[in-house]
Amino acid sequence: MKDIATNQFIRKNIIDLKPYTPILPFEVLSEQLGRHPSEIIKLDANENPYGASPLVAERLAEAPYLHIYPDPESRELRDALAEYTGLEADYLMVGHGADELIDMVMRLVLEPGDSIINCPPTFGMYPFDAAINAANTINIPRRPDFSLDMVAISQQFEDNPNPPKLIFVTSPNNPSGTLLAEEDLHRLLELPVLVILDEAYIEFAGFEHSRFTWVKEHANLMVFRTFSKWAGLAGLRVGYGAFPLEIMAHLWKMKQPYNVNVAGQIAALASLEDKVTLFGTVDKLIAERERFFSALQQLDWLTPYPSQTNFILCKVAGRDAPTVKQQLAEAGILVRHYNTPGLSDHIRISIGTPTQMARVVDVMRET
Ligand SMILES: Cc1ncc(COP(=O)(O)O)c(C=O)c1O
């Protein structure tokens, strides 16, 4: 074989990229922990422990056209989403998870060397996708109550010949569980920047907190959502976004034609059809969140933050957070620890079933 240094062909920003820490698949975890998958309580990725609606499996089993490419415009699903969201289908695009839409908007907007504003602590994919797109991430940390630092954000646009092009804000935010203040969104929309509002967890907060339909009045707003959390479809990868029509025209040109597969479209449609059942499980998760929050408040070595989502962020004080995570893992309970500045003494725990959460509380009391 000829000796060719293939790295010379790789884009420099990819060579410099730090890999995203992936969540390990169930089977691998099961082997590592020496436990059967059914004995693992997986609370590290905000998945829905109740799974998909039973109608999803039914509809998938009878799907006749698995050998035909999917509708590139997801027409049926976008019509159903229009009914679900109250926003006309023309403003809607479906993605292979909300993750795809994050990357797609960056590819639409960013030239190498451009910047985005990221407001940590928040979802890790924004800086990750920016790096893939050879863009800089300007981190503007949230204030101690996790609200946005509006002064620092606004300063980025004062006398700046190369101002940031995108700002990502998440409501409710992952991992803090907090909502974006409405006046802050108004102020962001006044800035010369495209605002991406990520509403991945909005079903757990309530639609009264959604700003999804605002895209009709704001040419610089985009709002993303997903079926991964409330509808339990994380494995099938379906997200969607609301976009102003001018931006939408360009997105249609660049979208991979078959980005959302047939199974994903069928599953999302079935979820919307059976949304009453799914909202029932959302209610159960919210009730369990509140019960679990009260139980956590009883522990003197940990402070939980109130949450509007299906997870709770906790500050670990008087103990070492990575050790707590490890002790829980040894009991078959997986939670998320953040190895990032400002969060290294925190863990995030997704909400599971009442039985699962009772076990978590027992183990936490014992450790
Ligand atoms: C804030 C936020 N946005 C988007 C996503 C990803 O959604 P999807 O599974 O649709 O790609 C997540 C998943 O954890 C998230 O926390």
XYZ file of C-alpha atoms and ligand atoms in Angstrom:
383
model
C 0.000 0.000 0.000
C 1.304 3.438 -0.907
C 2.151 5.567 2.131
C -0.059 8.657 1.871
C -0.568 11.032 4.789
C -4.342 11.277 4.492
C -4.574 13.936 7.215
C -3.331 16.472 4.657
C -6.723 16.189 2.915
C -8.850 16.620 6.025
C -10.302 20.048 6.809
C -8.293 21.726 9.548
C -11.349 22.469 11.688
C -12.211 18.747 11.680
C -8.664 17.767 12.661
C -8.953 20.184 15.594
C -12.442 18.986 16.546
C -12.944 17.352 19.928
C -15.244 14.333 19.574
C -18.774 14.677 21.006
C -19.078 12.345 24.000
C -21.655 9.854 22.788
C -24.049 8.021 25.055
C -23.202 4.296 24.983
C -25.808 1.890 23.566
C -27.744 -0.253 26.017
C -26.017 -3.534 25.052
C -22.540 -2.047 25.573
C -23.560 -0.569 28.917
C -25.105 -3.826 29.970
C -21.821 -5.625 29.284
C -19.745 -2.933 31.021
C -21.925 -2.951 34.129
C -22.472 -6.705 34.114
C -26.244 -6.210 34.246
C -29.073 -7.264 31.994
C -30.444 -4.262 30.015
C -33.758 -4.624 31.879
C -31.888 -3.967 35.144
C -30.402 -0.683 33.937
C -32.194 2.531 34.829
C -31.135 4.865 32.045
C -31.564 8.471 33.162
C -28.700 10.115 31.289
C -30.221 11.281 27.976
C -33.696 12.622 28.815
C -35.401 9.751 26.992
C -39.010 8.825 27.673
C -39.230 5.695 29.871
C -42.770 4.957 28.657
C -41.587 4.659 25.066
C -43.592 5.380 21.943
C -47.377 5.258 21.606
C -48.642 1.688 20.916
C -50.148 3.075 17.720
C -46.611 3.593 16.352
C -45.805 -0.144 16.306
C -49.240 -0.876 14.839
C -48.832 1.619 12.000
C -45.249 0.533 11.286
C -46.286 -3.132 11.102
C -48.843 -2.391 8.411
C -46.760 0.147 6.425
C -46.978 -0.875 2.762
C -44.290 1.282 1.110
C -41.017 0.588 2.891
C -39.371 -0.057 -0.500
C -40.292 3.406 -1.814
C -38.345 6.563 -0.911
C -40.066 8.829 1.591
C -41.904 12.029 0.693
C -39.086 14.617 0.658
C -41.546 17.306 1.714
C -43.175 15.219 4.491
C -46.515 16.648 3.344
C -48.828 14.504 5.443
C -46.722 15.000 8.550
C -46.400 18.755 8.010
C -50.186 19.029 7.644
C -50.637 17.126 10.909
C -48.002 19.333 12.538
C -49.822 22.423 11.324
C -52.854 21.227 13.248
C -50.743 20.349 16.293
C -48.837 23.640 16.410
C -51.368 26.092 14.991
C -48.842 27.210 12.368
C -49.444 26.649 8.647
C -47.448 23.879 6.928
C -45.638 26.425 4.709
C -43.619 27.501 7.748
C -42.714 23.949 8.780
C -39.817 21.686 7.897
C -39.174 18.211 9.297
C -35.682 17.006 10.134
C -33.829 13.816 11.065
C -34.142 14.902 14.683
C -33.867 18.512 15.776
C -30.114 17.866 15.598
C -30.249 17.836 11.805
C -32.004 21.198 11.742
C -29.329 22.747 13.981
C -26.630 21.641 11.537
C -28.718 22.615 8.511
C -29.211 26.192 9.687
C -25.506 26.507 10.337
C -24.678 25.245 6.845
C -27.200 27.714 5.465
C -25.713 30.725 7.228
C -22.123 30.285 8.339
C -18.990 30.902 6.279
C -15.724 29.633 7.788
C -14.636 32.113 10.465
C -18.161 33.375 11.227
C -19.437 33.231 14.800
C -22.376 31.964 16.784
C -23.393 32.915 20.322
C -23.844 30.030 22.727
C -25.166 30.525 26.265
C -23.790 27.769 28.498
C -24.733 25.768 30.367
C -26.872 24.520 27.509
C -27.212 21.765 24.901
C -23.794 20.667 23.644
C -24.643 20.330 19.963
C -24.604 24.078 19.207
C -20.822 24.552 19.657
C -20.176 21.073 18.242
C -21.987 21.830 14.963
C -20.419 25.290 14.823
C -16.970 23.687 14.979
C -17.898 21.248 12.187
C -18.949 24.238 10.108
C -15.600 25.979 10.798
C -17.337 28.700 12.809
C -16.312 30.221 16.145
C -18.425 29.842 19.229
C -18.670 32.893 21.463
C -19.685 31.565 24.852
C -21.712 33.994 26.939
C -22.349 32.151 30.209
C -25.762 32.394 31.827
C -26.165 34.207 35.118
C -26.355 32.214 38.389
C -30.139 31.840 37.978
C -29.493 30.546 34.408
C -31.081 33.603 32.767
C -29.319 35.122 29.762
C -26.648 37.782 30.240
C -28.386 40.274 27.946
C -25.793 43.011 28.508
C -22.919 40.792 27.373
C -24.971 39.483 24.437
C -25.891 43.004 23.253
C -22.246 44.099 23.515
C -21.319 41.598 20.807
C -23.192 43.771 18.317
C -21.686 47.139 19.284
C -19.061 48.436 16.849
C -18.365 44.917 15.648
C -17.465 44.677 11.939
C -17.991 40.892 12.019
C -20.890 40.342 14.439
C -22.182 36.849 15.307
C -24.750 35.561 12.801
C -26.664 33.126 14.987
C -27.647 32.912 18.629
C -28.988 29.687 20.154
C -31.358 29.880 23.104
C -33.228 26.973 24.619
C -36.561 27.108 26.415
C -36.863 25.212 28.639
C -33.090 24.963 28.771
C -31.085 21.761 28.957
C -29.597 21.168 31.555
C -30.965 23.926 33.819
C -34.655 23.190 33.141
C -35.435 26.924 33.100
C -37.575 28.983 30.709
C -36.376 31.908 28.628
C -37.837 35.225 29.824
C -40.206 36.669 27.243
C -38.656 40.152 27.443
C -35.213 38.640 26.736
C -36.542 36.994 23.583
C -38.027 40.347 22.503
C -34.647 42.012 23.053
C -32.794 39.279 21.157
C -35.154 39.694 18.223
C -34.263 43.408 18.077
C -30.590 42.523 17.497
C -29.159 42.098 13.973
C -28.860 38.320 14.355
C -30.801 35.144 13.569
C -32.300 33.710 16.752
C -32.785 29.960 17.117
C -35.162 29.066 19.905
C -34.931 25.372 20.805
C -38.191 24.094 22.329
C -37.195 20.400 22.547
C -38.849 20.094 25.992
C -41.808 22.436 25.554
C -44.445 19.705 26.086
C -43.172 19.345 29.679
C -43.419 23.092 30.320
C -46.779 23.727 28.651
C -47.639 25.294 25.291
C -48.439 28.611 26.951
C -44.631 29.036 27.120
C -44.110 28.277 23.424
C -43.169 30.996 20.942
C -43.471 28.671 17.946
C -45.939 30.789 15.984
C -43.866 33.952 16.461
C -41.935 33.102 13.285
C -44.800 34.687 11.353
C -44.076 38.081 12.903
C -40.285 37.869 13.249
C -38.135 37.460 10.150
C -35.086 36.542 12.293
C -36.649 33.813 14.462
C -36.573 30.029 14.023
C -38.047 27.569 16.528
C -37.101 23.880 16.769
C -38.939 20.983 18.367
C -38.612 17.202 18.524
C -40.560 13.946 18.880
C -37.673 12.449 20.888
C -38.833 13.509 24.334
C -42.625 13.827 24.776
C -43.448 11.237 22.086
C -40.683 8.747 22.971
C -39.298 8.557 19.422
C -35.627 9.351 20.143
C -34.569 6.200 18.273
C -36.483 7.103 15.109
C -35.076 10.643 14.830
C -37.840 13.097 13.995
C -37.664 16.807 14.736
C -39.262 19.832 13.120
C -38.835 23.537 12.922
C -40.776 26.727 12.270
C -39.060 29.111 9.875
C -39.855 32.495 8.321
C -40.816 31.965 4.677
C -37.770 33.754 3.276
C -35.396 31.411 5.129
C -37.566 28.407 4.289
C -37.088 28.967 0.546
C -33.323 28.455 0.918
C -33.628 25.526 3.301
C -35.756 23.598 0.801
C -32.987 23.973 -1.787
C -30.269 22.531 0.435
C -32.129 19.826 2.369
C -31.136 16.206 1.680
C -34.227 14.958 -0.201
C -34.845 11.855 1.932
C -33.674 13.128 5.299
C -36.707 11.851 7.221
C -37.271 8.172 6.562
C -40.594 6.403 6.011
C -40.639 4.846 9.495
C -39.971 8.199 11.148
C -42.759 9.922 9.230
C -45.245 7.145 10.014
C -44.254 7.102 13.692
C -44.562 10.874 14.049
C -47.998 10.830 12.396
C -49.171 8.023 14.696
C -47.863 9.965 17.714
C -49.874 13.026 16.749
C -52.933 10.867 16.201
C -52.472 9.349 19.659
C -51.358 12.533 21.382
C -53.938 12.168 24.149
C -52.239 8.961 25.324
C -48.819 10.562 25.023
C -49.901 13.673 26.929
C -51.036 11.247 29.641
C -47.454 9.981 29.969
C -46.148 13.563 29.882
C -48.443 14.302 32.846
C -47.133 11.237 34.673
C -43.551 12.390 34.106
C -44.364 15.892 35.356
C -46.003 14.483 38.510
C -42.989 12.211 39.057
C -40.623 15.140 38.501
C -42.286 17.049 41.324
C -42.265 13.988 43.644
C -38.614 13.309 42.877
C -37.723 16.987 43.384
C -39.206 16.899 46.895
C -37.335 13.679 47.676
C -34.057 15.219 46.478
C -34.624 18.251 48.679
C -34.422 15.922 51.685
C -30.792 15.005 50.886
C -28.342 17.322 52.622
C -25.510 16.787 50.101
C -27.382 17.850 47.003
C -29.454 20.820 45.795
C -31.967 20.215 42.977
C -33.008 23.091 40.685
C -36.722 23.440 39.866
C -37.344 22.184 36.338
C -39.880 22.652 33.539
C -38.614 19.558 31.708
C -38.261 15.774 32.086
C -34.974 16.061 34.010
C -33.592 17.744 37.095
C -30.191 19.390 37.427
C -28.605 18.993 40.863
C -25.659 20.694 42.494
C -23.622 18.224 44.494
C -22.084 19.828 47.577
C -19.936 18.082 50.143
C -19.397 15.109 47.828
C -17.599 14.552 44.585
C -20.056 14.590 41.645
C -18.145 12.086 39.427
C -18.009 9.683 42.390
C -21.773 10.038 42.900
C -22.303 9.275 39.214
C -20.040 6.225 39.521
C -21.800 4.951 42.642
C -25.161 5.249 40.916
C -23.754 3.442 37.832
C -22.615 0.573 40.050
C -26.244 0.256 41.159
C -27.313 0.203 37.490
C -28.497 3.832 37.436
C -27.100 6.067 34.716
C -27.112 9.839 35.151
C -25.272 12.620 33.352
C -22.243 14.332 34.863
C -20.825 17.440 33.207
C -17.099 17.681 32.875
C -17.336 21.356 31.943
C -16.365 24.546 33.771
C -19.115 25.723 36.124
C -20.938 22.387 36.028
C -18.316 19.902 37.221
C -20.081 19.657 40.598
C -23.480 19.009 39.006
C -25.364 15.956 37.817
C -28.495 15.815 35.664
C -31.067 13.109 36.276
C -33.800 12.339 33.725
C -37.216 11.448 35.058
C -38.199 7.787 34.807
C -41.166 5.793 36.080
C -42.206 6.035 39.757
C -40.588 2.623 40.436
C -37.327 3.705 38.819
C -37.236 6.998 40.704
C -38.024 5.316 44.024
C -34.991 3.096 43.424
C -32.829 6.137 42.623
C -33.898 7.809 45.854
C -33.141 4.628 47.829
C -29.666 4.326 46.343
C -28.963 8.027 46.883
C -30.036 7.773 50.506
C -27.729 4.791 51.027
C -24.618 6.245 49.337
C -32.195 21.187 23.849
C -32.178 20.027 22.915
N -32.373 20.242 21.602
C -32.371 19.230 20.727
C -32.149 17.928 21.150
C -32.058 16.843 20.126
O -33.277 16.492 19.635
P -33.393 15.327 18.528
O -33.373 14.028 19.279
O -34.690 15.608 17.861
O -32.220 15.465 17.620
C -31.943 17.658 22.497
C -31.699 16.275 22.934
O -31.265 15.978 24.014
C -31.948 18.738 23.405
O -31.703 18.548 24.709
